[in-house]
Amino acid sequence: AQMQDLSSETVKKAKDMAFVFDIDGVLVHGDRLIPEGQRVLEILNGDNELGIKIPHIFLTNGSGKPEKPRCEQLSKILSNPISTDQFIQSHTPMRALAEYYKTVLVVGGEGYKCREVAEQYGFEDIVVPNDIVAWDPTIAPYRVFTEEERATSRPRDFSQTNINAIMVFSDSRDYATDMQIIMDLLRSENGRIGTLAKDPVATRIPIYFSQGDMLCPTEHPIPRMSQGTFRIGLEAMYKALSGVDLERVVYGKPELATYKYADEVISSWMEQIHDDERLPSNVYMIGDNPASDIIGGNMYGWNTCLVRTGVYQGEGNDKENPASFGVFKNVYEAVTTAMKKQL
Ligand code: G3P
Ligand code: MG
């Protein structure tokens, strides 16, 4: 009977915890598996002493394609099923903006994938920079526009359209063109291309960024610039041209809105796994970037675990944003230590 009590007590504890995983630098490097990532997902999906599932969600600043194909791709790499119901990428919470703006400029990403993302979020009228270039190539004087790009763009008479907001969803593939068009819109009257507002602020349309990372680790030995640096460039140019500061909204880790959204996803995933939507008392976030994963998790009261398989390579804990639960060699060490402590 005592054994029974003990194990039911352990099950109760196991049901009061959840994991939040960063993706890049924790579970994978681009398309390359970090083997410990596959193992921890097997453990959390039931291959553990208790034989129960431990809820876990994925919270990435990644972007650029719809949730469904991204989850399919990750399921394949990690050999474990990943549902869109347990998955948040940088622009996922921006779906809530679809009801506020009719016509939006969507910037960034490969080809037309971000147009597709915006369509799936329910945005009604989506414009991408190439649509504007196809209508008037002089808007981007140094741009070489290929036939293929022309064929996939949707030009219209933009002198007749007000764009209601700018959504930077993913990294710009052409800073010169994207910055020029964004600047034209920010300085226009109510988002009408070809106009220049007299008052820089009164009729300015809002701009949103899906995340604020300065750098992104890639195949290149030194990390490459990401949306954060793109935004800072824009802010400086805007200030120089208009004389006023640019107001903007940033999503993604470590912004509060993203963690609040994560709580909603944890709660509905708890419901799916344990039939109980209450948030667990113990949430463990595992990340590789002190400046986004760890600082945000610490502010939000999660137990944070910093791993050494990605951005962070320092000795000991990070000085500025130390992980509250500790630093680990890899995600396997972090998850098994957390489970030992908890159960
Ligand atoms: O910097 C953008 C992206 O690559 C970061 O992804 O999963 O580490 O948040 P993640
Ligand atoms: Mg990462």
PDB file of N, CA, C and O and ligand atoms in Angstrom, residues 22-25 59-62 211 213 215-217 226 253 288 293, ligand 1:
ATOM      1  N   ASP A  22      13.189  25.870 -26.160  1.00  0.00           N
ATOM      2  CA  ASP A  22      13.695  26.652 -27.276  1.00  0.00           C
ATOM      3  C   ASP A  22      14.085  25.620 -28.347  1.00  0.00           C
ATOM      4  O   ASP A  22      14.331  24.455 -28.014  1.00  0.00           O
ATOM      5  N   ILE A  23      14.140  25.995 -29.587  1.00  0.00           N
ATOM      6  CA  ILE A  23      14.444  24.997 -30.615  1.00  0.00           C
ATOM      7  C   ILE A  23      15.884  25.091 -31.116  1.00  0.00           C
ATOM      8  O   ILE A  23      16.682  24.177 -30.932  1.00  0.00           O
ATOM      9  N   ASP A  24      16.215  26.221 -31.730  1.00  0.00           N
ATOM     10  CA  ASP A  24      17.553  26.353 -32.323  1.00  0.00           C
ATOM     11  C   ASP A  24      18.628  26.442 -31.250  1.00  0.00           C
ATOM     12  O   ASP A  24      18.569  27.315 -30.387  1.00  0.00           O
ATOM     13  N   GLY A  25      19.567  25.541 -31.295  1.00  0.00           N
ATOM     14  CA  GLY A  25      20.651  25.554 -30.316  1.00  0.00           C
ATOM     15  C   GLY A  25      20.339  24.682 -29.104  1.00  0.00           C
ATOM     16  O   GLY A  25      21.184  24.518 -28.229  1.00  0.00           O
ATOM     17  N   LEU A  59       8.852  26.902 -27.838  1.00  0.00           N
ATOM     18  CA  LEU A  59       8.744  28.361 -27.921  1.00  0.00           C
ATOM     19  C   LEU A  59       9.991  28.876 -28.621  1.00  0.00           C
ATOM     20  O   LEU A  59      11.048  28.993 -28.019  1.00  0.00           O
ATOM     21  N   THR A  60       9.842  29.167 -29.902  1.00  0.00           N
ATOM     22  CA  THR A  60      11.009  29.553 -30.701  1.00  0.00           C
ATOM     23  C   THR A  60      10.856  30.960 -31.278  1.00  0.00           C
ATOM     24  O   THR A  60       9.737  31.384 -31.584  1.00  0.00           O
ATOM     25  N   ASN A  61      11.974  31.636 -31.430  1.00  0.00           N
ATOM     26  CA  ASN A  61      11.954  32.921 -32.140  1.00  0.00           C
ATOM     27  C   ASN A  61      12.090  32.705 -33.643  1.00  0.00           C
ATOM     28  O   ASN A  61      12.171  33.661 -34.401  1.00  0.00           O
ATOM     29  N   GLY A  62      12.119  31.466 -34.054  1.00  0.00           N
ATOM     30  CA  GLY A  62      12.184  31.157 -35.481  1.00  0.00           C
ATOM     31  C   GLY A  62      10.935  31.672 -36.192  1.00  0.00           C
ATOM     32  O   GLY A  62       9.918  31.979 -35.563  1.00  0.00           O
ATOM     33  N   GLN A 211      10.211  39.406 -33.749  1.00  0.00           N
ATOM     34  CA  GLN A 211      11.171  39.118 -32.676  1.00  0.00           C
ATOM     35  C   GLN A 211      12.290  40.140 -32.719  1.00  0.00           C
ATOM     36  O   GLN A 211      12.410  40.895 -33.680  1.00  0.00           O
ATOM     37  N   ASP A 213      15.796  39.443 -31.773  1.00  0.00           N
ATOM     38  CA  ASP A 213      17.177  38.937 -31.666  1.00  0.00           C
ATOM     39  C   ASP A 213      18.133  39.758 -32.536  1.00  0.00           C
ATOM     40  O   ASP A 213      17.847  40.029 -33.698  1.00  0.00           O
ATOM     41  N   LEU A 215      21.341  38.722 -33.128  1.00  0.00           N
ATOM     42  CA  LEU A 215      22.166  37.794 -33.887  1.00  0.00           C
ATOM     43  C   LEU A 215      21.526  36.419 -33.939  1.00  0.00           C
ATOM     44  O   LEU A 215      20.771  36.042 -33.052  1.00  0.00           O
ATOM     45  N   CYS A 216      21.845  35.707 -34.989  1.00  0.00           N
ATOM     46  CA  CYS A 216      21.307  34.369 -35.158  1.00  0.00           C
ATOM     47  C   CYS A 216      22.462  33.447 -35.554  1.00  0.00           C
ATOM     48  O   CYS A 216      23.204  33.757 -36.492  1.00  0.00           O
ATOM     49  N   PRO A 217      22.647  32.347 -34.822  1.00  0.00           N
ATOM     50  CA  PRO A 217      23.719  31.429 -35.222  1.00  0.00           C
ATOM     51  C   PRO A 217      23.343  30.712 -36.520  1.00  0.00           C
ATOM     52  O   PRO A 217      22.210  30.288 -36.684  1.00  0.00           O
ATOM     53  N   SER A 226      20.115  39.625 -37.278  1.00  0.00           N
ATOM     54  CA  SER A 226      18.731  39.178 -37.362  1.00  0.00           C
ATOM     55  C   SER A 226      17.782  40.379 -37.290  1.00  0.00           C
ATOM     56  O   SER A 226      18.185  41.516 -37.510  1.00  0.00           O
ATOM     57  N   LYS A 253      10.435  36.059 -27.831  1.00  0.00           N
ATOM     58  CA  LYS A 253      11.165  36.089 -26.567  1.00  0.00           C
ATOM     59  C   LYS A 253      12.132  37.254 -26.615  1.00  0.00           C
ATOM     60  O   LYS A 253      12.708  37.492 -27.663  1.00  0.00           O
ATOM     61  N   ASP A 288      19.225  28.341 -25.059  1.00  0.00           N
ATOM     62  CA  ASP A 288      20.668  28.496 -25.276  1.00  0.00           C
ATOM     63  C   ASP A 288      21.075  29.960 -25.328  1.00  0.00           C
ATOM     64  O   ASP A 288      22.243  30.263 -25.432  1.00  0.00           O
ATOM     65  N   ASP A 293      15.905  33.611 -24.224  1.00  0.00           N
ATOM     66  CA  ASP A 293      15.257  32.531 -23.477  1.00  0.00           C
ATOM     67  C   ASP A 293      15.334  32.746 -21.966  1.00  0.00           C
ATOM     68  O   ASP A 293      14.330  32.630 -21.259  1.00  0.00           O
TER      69      ASP A 293
HETATM   70  O1  G3P B   1      17.200  34.012 -34.092  1.00  0.00           O
HETATM   71  C1  G3P B   1      16.079  33.397 -34.702  1.00  0.00           C
HETATM   72  C2  G3P B   1      15.953  31.907 -34.429  1.00  0.00           C
HETATM   73  O2  G3P B   1      16.888  31.170 -35.158  1.00  0.00           O
HETATM   74  C3  G3P B   1      16.038  31.555 -32.968  1.00  0.00           C
HETATM   75  O3  G3P B   1      15.353  30.349 -32.737  1.00  0.00           O
HETATM   76  O4  G3P B   1      14.512  28.433 -31.461  1.00  0.00           O
HETATM   77  O5  G3P B   1      16.586  29.594 -30.707  1.00  0.00           O
HETATM   78  O6  G3P B   1      14.396  30.737 -30.482  1.00  0.00           O
HETATM   79  P1  G3P B   1      15.206  29.756 -31.259  1.00  0.00           P
END
